[in-house]
mmCIF file of C-alpha atoms and ligand atoms in Angstrom:
data_model
loop_
_atom_site.group_PDB
_atom_site.id
_atom_site.type_symbol
_atom_site.label_atom_id
_atom_site.label_comp_id
_atom_site.label_asym_id
_atom_site.label_seq_id
_atom_site.Cartn_x
_atom_site.Cartn_y
_atom_site.Cartn_z
ATOM 1 C CA MET A 101 -3.187 18.725 -16.231
ATOM 2 C CA ASN A 102 0.104 20.568 -15.652
ATOM 3 C CA ASN A 103 3.357 19.759 -17.372
ATOM 4 C CA PRO A 104 5.680 17.696 -15.222
ATOM 5 C CA SER A 105 8.152 20.055 -13.607
ATOM 6 C CA HIS A 106 8.540 17.945 -10.458
ATOM 7 C CA LYS A 107 9.973 20.813 -8.473
ATOM 8 C CA GLU A 108 10.611 20.176 -4.810
ATOM 9 C CA LYS A 109 8.821 22.993 -2.989
ATOM 10 C CA LYS A 110 9.696 24.336 0.441
ATOM 11 C CA LYS A 111 9.475 21.579 3.055
ATOM 12 C CA GLU A 112 6.935 21.989 5.846
ATOM 13 C CA THR A 113 7.199 20.211 9.171
ATOM 14 C CA PRO A 114 4.878 17.195 9.408
ATOM 15 C CA VAL A 115 2.020 17.251 11.893
ATOM 16 C CA VAL A 116 2.538 15.162 15.030
ATOM 17 C CA ASP A 117 -0.393 13.101 16.297
ATOM 18 C CA ASN A 118 -1.481 12.527 19.897
ATOM 19 C CA TYR A 119 1.098 9.735 20.272
ATOM 20 C CA ASP A 120 4.098 11.724 19.035
ATOM 21 C CA ARG A 121 4.129 10.137 15.559
ATOM 22 C CA LYS A 122 4.961 12.382 12.599
ATOM 23 C CA ILE A 123 2.297 11.933 9.940
ATOM 24 C CA ASP A 124 3.805 12.649 6.529
ATOM 25 C CA TYR A 125 2.419 9.795 4.409
ATOM 26 C CA LEU A 126 -0.921 9.433 2.598
ATOM 27 C CA ARG A 127 -2.126 6.295 0.831
ATOM 28 C CA ILE A 128 -4.793 7.119 -1.716
ATOM 29 C CA SER A 129 -7.085 4.450 -3.108
ATOM 30 C CA ILE A 130 -8.127 5.840 -6.491
ATOM 31 C CA THR A 131 -10.577 3.086 -7.427
ATOM 32 C CA ASP A 132 -12.284 0.221 -5.615
ATOM 33 C CA LYS A 133 -12.383 -1.856 -8.827
ATOM 34 C CA CYS A 134 -9.792 -4.547 -9.501
ATOM 35 C CA ASN A 135 -9.045 -6.830 -12.439
ATOM 36 C CA LEU A 136 -8.164 -9.654 -10.017
ATOM 37 C CA LYS A 137 -9.989 -11.162 -7.056
ATOM 38 C CA CYS A 138 -7.213 -12.395 -4.791
ATOM 39 C CA VAL A 139 -8.575 -14.902 -2.320
ATOM 40 C CA TYR A 140 -7.092 -13.190 0.760
ATOM 41 C CA CYS A 141 -8.152 -9.682 -0.308
ATOM 42 C CA THR A 142 -11.596 -9.902 -1.892
ATOM 43 C CA PRO A 143 -14.644 -12.037 -1.078
ATOM 44 C CA GLU A 144 -15.713 -14.559 -3.692
ATOM 45 C CA LYS A 145 -19.251 -13.207 -3.955
ATOM 46 C CA ALA A 146 -19.702 -10.265 -6.281
ATOM 47 C CA LEU A 147 -18.840 -6.973 -4.643
ATOM 48 C CA THR A 148 -20.833 -3.843 -5.213
ATOM 49 C CA HIS A 149 -18.648 -1.023 -6.409
ATOM 50 C CA PHE A 150 -18.964 2.712 -5.994
ATOM 51 C CA ASN A 151 -20.735 4.596 -8.778
ATOM 52 C CA ARG A 152 -18.496 6.870 -10.784
ATOM 53 C CA SER A 153 -20.058 9.939 -9.174
ATOM 54 C CA GLU A 154 -19.122 8.614 -5.729
ATOM 55 C CA ILE A 155 -15.413 8.457 -6.566
ATOM 56 C CA LEU A 156 -13.197 11.479 -5.943
ATOM 57 C CA THR A 157 -12.218 13.242 -9.156
ATOM 58 C CA ASP A 158 -8.580 13.973 -10.051
ATOM 59 C CA GLU A 159 -9.119 17.626 -9.130
ATOM 60 C CA GLU A 160 -10.559 16.722 -5.703
ATOM 61 C CA ILE A 161 -7.655 14.378 -4.939
ATOM 62 C CA VAL A 162 -5.094 16.956 -6.055
ATOM 63 C CA ARG A 163 -6.705 19.718 -4.002
ATOM 64 C CA PHE A 164 -6.607 17.602 -0.857
ATOM 65 C CA VAL A 165 -2.960 16.627 -1.416
ATOM 66 C CA GLN A 166 -2.072 20.310 -1.929
ATOM 67 C CA VAL A 167 -3.610 21.211 1.404
ATOM 68 C CA ALA A 168 -1.975 18.259 3.204
ATOM 69 C CA HIS A 169 1.393 19.084 1.615
ATOM 70 C CA ARG A 170 1.260 22.490 3.308
ATOM 71 C CA HIS A 171 1.255 20.537 6.576
ATOM 72 C CA GLY A 172 4.301 18.428 5.815
ATOM 73 C CA LEU A 173 2.855 15.619 3.690
ATOM 74 C CA SER A 174 5.826 14.437 1.640
ATOM 75 C CA LYS A 175 5.019 10.864 0.728
ATOM 76 C CA VAL A 176 2.053 9.568 -1.287
ATOM 77 C CA ARG A 177 1.215 6.052 -2.422
ATOM 78 C CA ILE A 178 -1.451 5.476 -5.058
ATOM 79 C CA THR A 179 -3.314 2.217 -4.642
ATOM 80 C CA GLY A 180 -6.753 0.685 -5.080
ATOM 81 C CA GLY A 181 -8.462 -1.596 -6.210
ATOM 82 C CA GLU A 182 -6.165 -1.720 -9.180
ATOM 83 C CA PRO A 183 -4.942 1.865 -9.680
ATOM 84 C CA LEU A 184 -3.923 1.304 -13.307
ATOM 85 C CA LEU A 185 -7.593 0.779 -14.198
ATOM 86 C CA ARG A 186 -8.197 4.470 -13.575
ATOM 87 C CA LYS A 187 -8.378 6.701 -16.633
ATOM 88 C CA ASN A 188 -5.760 9.449 -16.789
ATOM 89 C CA ILE A 189 -3.519 7.749 -14.231
ATOM 90 C CA THR A 190 -0.404 9.381 -15.698
ATOM 91 C CA GLY A 191 -2.042 12.830 -15.583
ATOM 92 C CA LEU A 192 -2.964 12.289 -11.942
ATOM 93 C CA VAL A 193 0.613 11.221 -11.136
ATOM 94 C CA THR A 194 1.946 14.358 -12.835
ATOM 95 C CA SER A 195 -0.415 16.623 -10.900
ATOM 96 C CA ILE A 196 0.443 15.048 -7.532
ATOM 97 C CA LYS A 197 4.178 15.183 -8.259
ATOM 98 C CA ASN A 198 3.928 18.839 -9.266
ATOM 99 C CA ILE A 199 2.551 19.718 -5.847
ATOM 100 C CA GLY A 200 6.061 18.907 -4.578
ATOM 101 C CA ILE A 201 5.514 15.375 -3.281
ATOM 102 C CA ARG A 202 9.029 14.006 -2.891
ATOM 103 C CA ASP A 203 8.170 10.321 -2.758
ATOM 104 C CA LEU A 204 5.334 9.206 -5.028
ATOM 105 C CA SER A 205 4.816 5.472 -5.396
ATOM 106 C CA LEU A 206 2.120 3.090 -6.568
ATOM 107 C CA THR A 207 1.009 -0.419 -5.614
ATOM 108 C CA THR A 208 -0.232 -2.574 -8.481
ATOM 109 C CA ASN A 209 -0.833 -6.177 -9.407
ATOM 110 C CA GLY A 210 1.231 -5.389 -12.505
ATOM 111 C CA LEU A 211 -1.182 -6.781 -15.109
ATOM 112 C CA MET A 212 -1.373 -3.451 -16.955
ATOM 113 C CA LEU A 213 2.010 -2.038 -15.991
ATOM 114 C CA SER A 214 4.350 -3.045 -18.785
ATOM 115 C CA SER A 215 2.936 -0.599 -21.333
ATOM 116 C CA LEU A 216 2.589 2.190 -18.751
ATOM 117 C CA ALA A 217 5.862 1.970 -16.798
ATOM 118 C CA GLY A 218 7.792 4.482 -18.953
ATOM 119 C CA GLN A 219 4.928 7.001 -19.010
ATOM 120 C CA LEU A 220 4.477 6.738 -15.258
ATOM 121 C CA LYS A 221 8.185 7.317 -14.667
ATOM 122 C CA ASP A 222 8.109 10.369 -16.968
ATOM 123 C CA ALA A 223 5.042 11.622 -15.116
ATOM 124 C CA GLY A 224 7.028 11.653 -11.873
ATOM 125 C CA LEU A 225 6.380 8.295 -10.233
ATOM 126 C CA THR A 226 9.294 7.328 -8.004
ATOM 127 C CA ARG A 227 8.771 3.567 -7.782
ATOM 128 C CA VAL A 228 6.266 0.719 -7.722
ATOM 129 C CA ASN A 229 5.300 -2.152 -5.481
ATOM 130 C CA ILE A 230 4.078 -5.152 -7.426
ATOM 131 C CA SER A 231 1.982 -7.773 -5.657
ATOM 132 C CA LEU A 232 3.032 -11.342 -6.347
ATOM 133 C CA ASP A 233 2.258 -14.180 -3.971
ATOM 134 C CA THR A 234 3.620 -17.175 -5.843
ATOM 135 C CA LEU A 235 6.190 -17.980 -8.525
ATOM 136 C CA ASP A 236 4.021 -20.754 -9.962
ATOM 137 C CA ALA A 237 1.689 -19.943 -12.873
ATOM 138 C CA VAL A 238 -1.044 -22.415 -11.914
ATOM 139 C CA ARG A 239 -1.021 -21.352 -8.304
ATOM 140 C CA TYR A 240 -1.062 -17.681 -9.362
ATOM 141 C CA LYS A 241 -4.236 -18.270 -11.344
ATOM 142 C CA LYS A 242 -5.816 -19.918 -8.321
ATOM 143 C CA ILE A 243 -4.797 -17.276 -5.747
ATOM 144 C CA THR A 244 -5.821 -14.370 -7.987
ATOM 145 C CA ARG A 245 -8.901 -16.166 -9.359
ATOM 146 C CA GLY A 246 -7.772 -15.972 -12.969
ATOM 147 C CA GLY A 247 -4.569 -13.905 -13.338
ATOM 148 C CA ASP A 248 -1.725 -14.541 -15.805
ATOM 149 C CA ILE A 249 1.668 -14.540 -14.070
ATOM 150 C CA ALA A 250 3.546 -13.909 -17.341
ATOM 151 C CA LEU A 251 2.150 -10.355 -17.337
ATOM 152 C CA VAL A 252 3.547 -9.763 -13.871
ATOM 153 C CA TRP A 253 7.073 -10.782 -14.903
ATOM 154 C CA GLU A 254 6.806 -8.484 -17.948
ATOM 155 C CA ALA A 255 5.728 -5.707 -15.581
ATOM 156 C CA ILE A 256 8.699 -6.290 -13.281
ATOM 157 C CA LYS A 257 11.106 -6.089 -16.241
ATOM 158 C CA SER A 258 9.434 -2.966 -17.643
ATOM 159 C CA ALA A 259 9.470 -1.245 -14.267
ATOM 160 C CA GLU A 260 13.191 -1.929 -13.925
ATOM 161 C CA SER A 261 13.985 -0.698 -17.438
ATOM 162 C CA ALA A 262 11.915 2.433 -16.870
ATOM 163 C CA GLY A 263 13.911 3.182 -13.713
ATOM 164 C CA LEU A 264 11.036 2.621 -11.303
ATOM 165 C CA SER A 265 13.471 1.019 -8.971
ATOM 166 C CA PRO A 266 14.143 -0.700 -6.765
ATOM 167 C CA VAL A 267 11.111 -2.784 -7.675
ATOM 168 C CA LYS A 268 9.363 -3.894 -4.513
ATOM 169 C CA ILE A 269 7.479 -7.161 -4.574
ATOM 170 C CA ASN A 270 4.717 -7.628 -1.977
ATOM 171 C CA MET A 271 4.145 -11.215 -0.890
ATOM 172 C CA VAL A 272 1.591 -12.298 1.721
ATOM 173 C CA PRO A 273 2.572 -15.727 3.073
ATOM 174 C CA ILE A 274 -0.419 -17.862 4.024
ATOM 175 C CA LYS A 275 -0.257 -21.369 5.481
ATOM 176 C CA ASP A 276 -0.864 -24.098 2.898
ATOM 177 C CA MET A 277 -1.371 -21.519 0.165
ATOM 178 C CA ASN A 278 2.181 -20.278 -0.536
ATOM 179 C CA ASP A 279 4.236 -20.605 2.665
ATOM 180 C CA ASP A 280 6.419 -23.223 0.961
ATOM 181 C CA GLU A 281 7.673 -20.402 -1.333
ATOM 182 C CA ILE A 282 9.050 -18.022 1.300
ATOM 183 C CA GLU A 283 12.636 -19.190 0.720
ATOM 184 C CA SER A 284 12.269 -19.006 -3.092
ATOM 185 C CA PHE A 285 11.049 -15.411 -2.864
ATOM 186 C CA ALA A 286 13.847 -14.454 -0.470
ATOM 187 C CA SER A 287 16.381 -16.116 -2.805
ATOM 188 C CA LEU A 288 15.326 -13.764 -5.616
ATOM 189 C CA THR A 289 17.172 -11.004 -3.749
ATOM 190 C CA ILE A 290 20.512 -12.787 -4.138
ATOM 191 C CA GLU A 291 20.862 -12.038 -7.852
ATOM 192 C CA ASN A 292 18.315 -9.212 -8.283
ATOM 193 C CA ASN A 293 18.049 -5.773 -6.742
ATOM 194 C CA PHE A 294 14.463 -6.500 -5.671
ATOM 195 C CA HIS A 295 12.937 -5.583 -2.358
ATOM 196 C CA ILE A 296 10.890 -8.588 -1.384
ATOM 197 C CA ARG A 297 8.377 -7.517 1.231
ATOM 198 C CA PHE A 298 6.727 -10.224 3.275
ATOM 199 C CA ILE A 299 3.476 -8.849 4.695
ATOM 200 C CA GLU A 300 1.689 -10.677 7.499
ATOM 201 C CA PHE A 301 -1.732 -11.914 6.480
ATOM 202 C CA MET A 302 -4.341 -9.530 7.906
ATOM 203 C CA PRO A 303 -8.071 -10.069 8.307
ATOM 204 C CA ALA A 304 -9.216 -8.120 5.266
ATOM 205 C CA VAL A 305 -12.303 -10.033 4.265
ATOM 206 C CA ASN A 306 -15.079 -10.508 6.745
ATOM 207 C CA ASP A 307 -16.027 -14.013 5.600
ATOM 208 C CA GLY A 308 -13.830 -16.293 7.674
ATOM 209 C CA THR A 309 -10.958 -16.253 5.151
ATOM 210 C CA TRP A 310 -8.538 -15.250 7.914
ATOM 211 C CA SER A 311 -7.763 -17.783 10.614
ATOM 212 C CA LYS A 312 -5.047 -18.225 13.214
ATOM 213 C CA GLU A 313 -4.074 -21.462 11.508
ATOM 214 C CA LYS A 314 -3.442 -19.754 8.159
ATOM 215 C CA TYR A 315 -1.651 -16.748 9.630
ATOM 216 C CA ILE A 316 2.168 -16.877 9.654
ATOM 217 C CA LYS A 317 4.065 -14.693 12.114
ATOM 218 C CA SER A 318 7.042 -12.649 10.952
ATOM 219 C CA ALA A 319 9.259 -14.588 13.335
ATOM 220 C CA GLN A 320 8.424 -17.775 11.413
ATOM 221 C CA ILE A 321 9.115 -16.028 8.093
ATOM 222 C CA LEU A 322 12.504 -14.828 9.346
ATOM 223 C CA LYS A 323 13.375 -18.292 10.612
ATOM 224 C CA LYS A 324 12.751 -19.772 7.161
ATOM 225 C CA ILE A 325 14.840 -17.056 5.482
ATOM 226 C CA SER A 326 17.707 -17.516 7.929
ATOM 227 C CA ALA A 327 18.233 -20.982 6.507
ATOM 228 C CA LEU A 328 19.461 -19.323 3.278
ATOM 229 C CA GLY A 329 22.567 -17.765 4.838
ATOM 230 C CA GLU A 330 23.679 -15.031 7.190
ATOM 231 C CA ILE A 331 20.994 -12.352 7.505
ATOM 232 C CA THR A 332 21.870 -8.851 8.642
ATOM 233 C CA PRO A 333 19.521 -5.975 9.483
ATOM 234 C CA PHE A 334 19.642 -3.319 6.830
ATOM 235 C CA THR A 335 18.462 0.265 7.206
ATOM 236 C CA PHE A 336 17.718 2.740 4.475
ATOM 237 C CA ARG A 337 15.884 6.031 4.403
ATOM 238 C CA GLY A 338 12.113 5.917 4.528
ATOM 239 C CA THR A 339 11.692 2.320 5.595
ATOM 240 C CA GLY A 340 8.444 3.008 7.502
ATOM 241 C CA PRO A 341 7.098 0.036 9.414
ATOM 242 C CA SER A 342 9.137 -2.479 7.408
ATOM 243 C CA ARG A 343 12.066 -4.193 9.171
ATOM 244 C CA ASN A 344 14.700 -4.816 6.522
ATOM 245 C CA PHE A 345 17.345 -7.465 6.113
ATOM 246 C CA ARG A 346 19.918 -8.542 3.589
ATOM 247 C CA ILE A 347 21.240 -12.005 2.940
ATOM 248 C CA ARG A 348 25.045 -11.767 3.032
ATOM 249 C CA GLY A 349 26.297 -10.830 -0.454
ATOM 250 C CA ALA A 350 22.788 -10.386 -1.903
ATOM 251 C CA LYS A 351 21.913 -7.528 -4.278
ATOM 252 C CA GLY A 352 18.401 -7.011 -2.977
ATOM 253 C CA VAL A 353 16.652 -6.466 0.326
ATOM 254 C CA ILE A 354 14.099 -8.427 2.330
ATOM 255 C CA GLY A 355 11.449 -6.468 4.234
ATOM 256 C CA ILE A 356 9.195 -7.886 6.902
ATOM 257 C CA ILE A 357 5.979 -6.071 7.686
ATOM 258 C CA SER A 358 4.300 -7.271 10.836
ATOM 259 C CA PRO A 359 1.018 -5.495 11.415
ATOM 260 C CA LEU A 360 -0.186 -8.196 13.785
ATOM 261 C CA SER A 361 2.806 -9.605 15.638
ATOM 262 C CA ASP A 362 4.925 -6.495 16.224
ATOM 263 C CA HIS A 363 4.765 -2.995 17.658
ATOM 264 C CA PHE A 364 3.982 -1.869 14.140
ATOM 265 C CA CYS A 365 1.600 0.917 15.141
ATOM 266 C CA ALA A 366 4.248 2.805 17.137
ATOM 267 C CA HIS A 367 5.936 3.625 13.804
ATOM 268 C CA CYS A 368 2.774 4.436 11.874
ATOM 269 C CA ASN A 369 3.215 7.629 9.841
ATOM 270 C CA ARG A 370 0.177 7.406 7.567
ATOM 271 C CA LEU A 371 -3.388 8.312 6.776
ATOM 272 C CA ARG A 372 -5.544 6.663 4.147
ATOM 273 C CA LEU A 373 -7.980 8.235 1.707
ATOM 274 C CA THR A 374 -10.534 5.893 0.169
ATOM 275 C CA ALA A 375 -11.741 6.133 -3.411
ATOM 276 C CA ASN A 376 -15.064 7.596 -2.236
ATOM 277 C CA GLY A 377 -13.379 10.338 -0.240
ATOM 278 C CA LYS A 378 -13.214 9.041 3.326
ATOM 279 C CA LEU A 379 -10.129 9.761 5.405
ATOM 280 C CA ARG A 380 -9.197 6.742 7.486
ATOM 281 C CA PRO A 381 -6.976 7.459 10.470
ATOM 282 C CA CYS A 382 -6.050 3.736 10.690
ATOM 283 C CA LEU A 383 -6.461 0.839 8.243
ATOM 284 C CA PHE A 384 -8.870 -0.781 10.689
ATOM 285 C CA SER A 385 -10.683 2.396 11.781
ATOM 286 C CA LYS A 386 -14.417 2.208 12.192
ATOM 287 C CA GLU A 387 -14.579 5.998 12.171
ATOM 288 C CA THR A 388 -13.815 7.853 8.959
ATOM 289 C CA ILE A 389 -13.926 11.513 7.973
ATOM 290 C CA ASP A 390 -15.773 12.421 4.799
ATOM 291 C CA ILE A 391 -14.007 14.971 2.619
ATOM 292 C CA LYS A 392 -15.974 14.406 -0.593
ATOM 293 C CA THR A 393 -19.233 16.035 0.538
ATOM 294 C CA PRO A 394 -17.497 19.153 1.915
ATOM 295 C CA LEU A 395 -15.333 19.357 -1.230
ATOM 296 C CA ARG A 396 -18.463 19.328 -3.376
ATOM 297 C CA ASN A 397 -20.169 21.865 -1.115
ATOM 298 C CA GLY A 398 -17.475 24.495 -1.611
ATOM 299 C CA ILE A 399 -15.292 23.981 1.467
ATOM 300 C CA SER A 400 -12.461 26.513 1.896
ATOM 301 C CA ASP A 401 -8.805 25.427 2.016
ATOM 302 C CA GLU A 402 -8.703 26.372 5.696
ATOM 303 C CA GLN A 403 -11.666 24.086 6.466
ATOM 304 C CA LEU A 404 -10.115 21.271 4.423
ATOM 305 C CA GLU A 405 -6.937 21.698 6.448
ATOM 306 C CA MET A 406 -9.001 21.303 9.612
ATOM 307 C CA LEU A 407 -10.342 17.948 8.339
ATOM 308 C CA PHE A 408 -6.804 16.759 7.576
ATOM 309 C CA LEU A 409 -5.664 17.768 11.072
ATOM 310 C CA GLN A 410 -8.771 16.200 12.625
ATOM 311 C CA ALA A 411 -7.949 12.860 10.937
ATOM 312 C CA ILE A 412 -4.396 13.007 12.294
ATOM 313 C CA LYS A 413 -5.543 13.860 15.801
ATOM 314 C CA SER A 414 -8.018 10.981 15.755
ATOM 315 C CA LYS A 415 -5.400 8.359 14.900
ATOM 316 C CA PRO A 416 -5.688 5.635 17.508
ATOM 317 C CA GLN A 417 -2.578 4.478 19.369
ATOM 318 C CA GLY A 418 -2.940 1.033 17.793
ATOM 319 C CA HIS A 419 -5.211 -0.867 15.422
ATOM 320 C CA GLY A 420 -6.640 -2.807 18.364
ATOM 321 C CA LEU A 421 -6.799 -6.110 16.536
ATOM 322 C CA LYS A 422 -6.196 -8.297 19.536
ATOM 323 C CA ASP A 423 -6.184 -12.015 18.841
ATOM 324 C CA LYS A 424 -9.763 -12.603 19.944
ATOM 325 C CA GLN A 425 -11.222 -9.774 17.896
ATOM 326 C CA ILE A 426 -9.304 -10.640 14.759
ATOM 327 C CA LEU A 427 -11.883 -12.988 13.297
ATOM 328 C CA SER A 428 -14.381 -10.203 12.786
ATOM 329 C CA SER A 429 -12.616 -7.722 10.585
ATOM 330 C CA PRO A 430 -14.156 -4.252 10.500
ATOM 331 C CA ILE A 431 -13.512 -4.123 6.737
ATOM 332 C CA ASN A 432 -15.082 -6.110 3.896
ATOM 333 C CA THR A 433 -12.301 -6.050 1.365
ATOM 334 C CA MET A 434 -8.812 -4.599 1.241
ATOM 335 C CA SER A 435 -9.472 -3.414 -2.306
ATOM 336 C CA GLU A 436 -11.836 -0.744 -0.994
ATOM 337 C CA ILE A 437 -9.088 0.780 1.141
ATOM 338 C CA GLY A 438 -5.893 -0.089 -0.661
ATOM 339 C CA GLY A 439 -4.002 -2.149 1.913
HETATM 340 N N1 SAM B 29 -4.392 -3.986 -6.844
HETATM 341 C C1 SAM B 29 -3.164 -3.581 -6.264
HETATM 342 C C2 SAM B 29 -2.295 -4.762 -5.915
HETATM 343 O O1 SAM B 29 -2.718 -5.896 -6.130
HETATM 344 O O2 SAM B 29 -1.200 -4.536 -5.453
HETATM 345 C C3 SAM B 29 -3.302 -2.637 -5.076
HETATM 346 C C4 SAM B 29 -4.335 -2.945 -4.042
HETATM 347 S S1 SAM B 29 -3.957 -4.277 -2.967
HETATM 348 C C5 SAM B 29 -5.337 -4.188 -1.869
HETATM 349 C C6 SAM B 29 -2.636 -3.606 -2.020
HETATM 350 C C7 SAM B 29 -1.832 -4.584 -1.197
HETATM 351 O O3 SAM B 29 -2.653 -5.096 -0.152
HETATM 352 C C8 SAM B 29 -1.313 -5.788 -1.975
HETATM 353 O O4 SAM B 29 0.086 -5.839 -1.931
HETATM 354 C C9 SAM B 29 -1.904 -6.961 -1.245
HETATM 355 O O5 SAM B 29 -1.023 -8.045 -1.158
HETATM 356 C C10 SAM B 29 -2.202 -6.391 0.140
HETATM 357 N N2 SAM B 29 -3.240 -7.147 0.828
HETATM 358 C C11 SAM B 29 -4.480 -7.400 0.388
HETATM 359 N N3 SAM B 29 -5.144 -8.181 1.270
HETATM 360 C C12 SAM B 29 -4.290 -8.416 2.296
HETATM 361 C C13 SAM B 29 -4.377 -9.145 3.498
HETATM 362 N N4 SAM B 29 -5.471 -9.810 3.837
HETATM 363 N N5 SAM B 29 -3.302 -9.174 4.318
HETATM 364 C C14 SAM B 29 -2.172 -8.515 3.987
HETATM 365 N N6 SAM B 29 -2.023 -7.802 2.858
HETATM 366 C C15 SAM B 29 -3.067 -7.753 2.016
#
């Protein structure tokens, strides 16, 4: 892999899709394996995973990002599965950064982050999102089916000391699972420069885990937070679909991400690439575009560009998850796609 030079190359204009949205963001799932089995993300029954040969190699990922970067891709998030399980993660980060990707972030459960945070920062990672759905150790073990919350707090501290900041914490509020902790999470922003991101519970597992009764709308989340003090909208560069707020006088920021209750899709700026090399125009797309087979069959850069543009042009206007269809999710587990 190259040495980290992290040079910003000439900026290209992002491609605009059929609904006038600029697509400049790619989320790459680099593994479908995870060291946790969160109840709202992964089915309880054993999942079959991709064979190693089915997963895109570092070189294949880097080549695709290079081609997409020529068409204005400026933001990449590495996710999974658990991305820190992948061998050579720091080398992959370096290679993606060296393409000229301005904003390179990673979503992790944090279990393996504390020893890697410094190396990832040096490799060119801009920041991390750490998933944490409860502040209670016993509950954490239950939600994650076995995780140790102490490791997550170590990860948060290490990420801050390494300068992977602001640390964003992803929390998915679910009725009777952790909705009584919404205020406690929001309160963390008062003394800490955390971005607490409340993400609406989506139907990610096709086994009846999602239900209308368990789903909590953003409006309800905001109402709970408002009880903590005056809340003002807060804008900063690159907010994407998150609506951001600050409690008066707080150091940190609260983000609300409402894939189900809001006009979220109108602001969508992303494509997804799965670990086995499928481009997904939308998280809930049934149609995907395979790039792995063409990559292994000697596709030219020009043809690869065409596949990137084809994925953008086939982005639907919305995810189409209307209330009545929600119960049958078109995906089996979020860990295959990366959220
Ligand atoms: N293993 C990493 C982690 O735990 O952050 C990355 C993969 S995980 C699939 C990425 C994000 O998807 C996490 O922040 C998680 O909370 C979110 N997610 C998973 N299932 C979800 C669901 N049903 N609804 C909303 N968000 C979900």
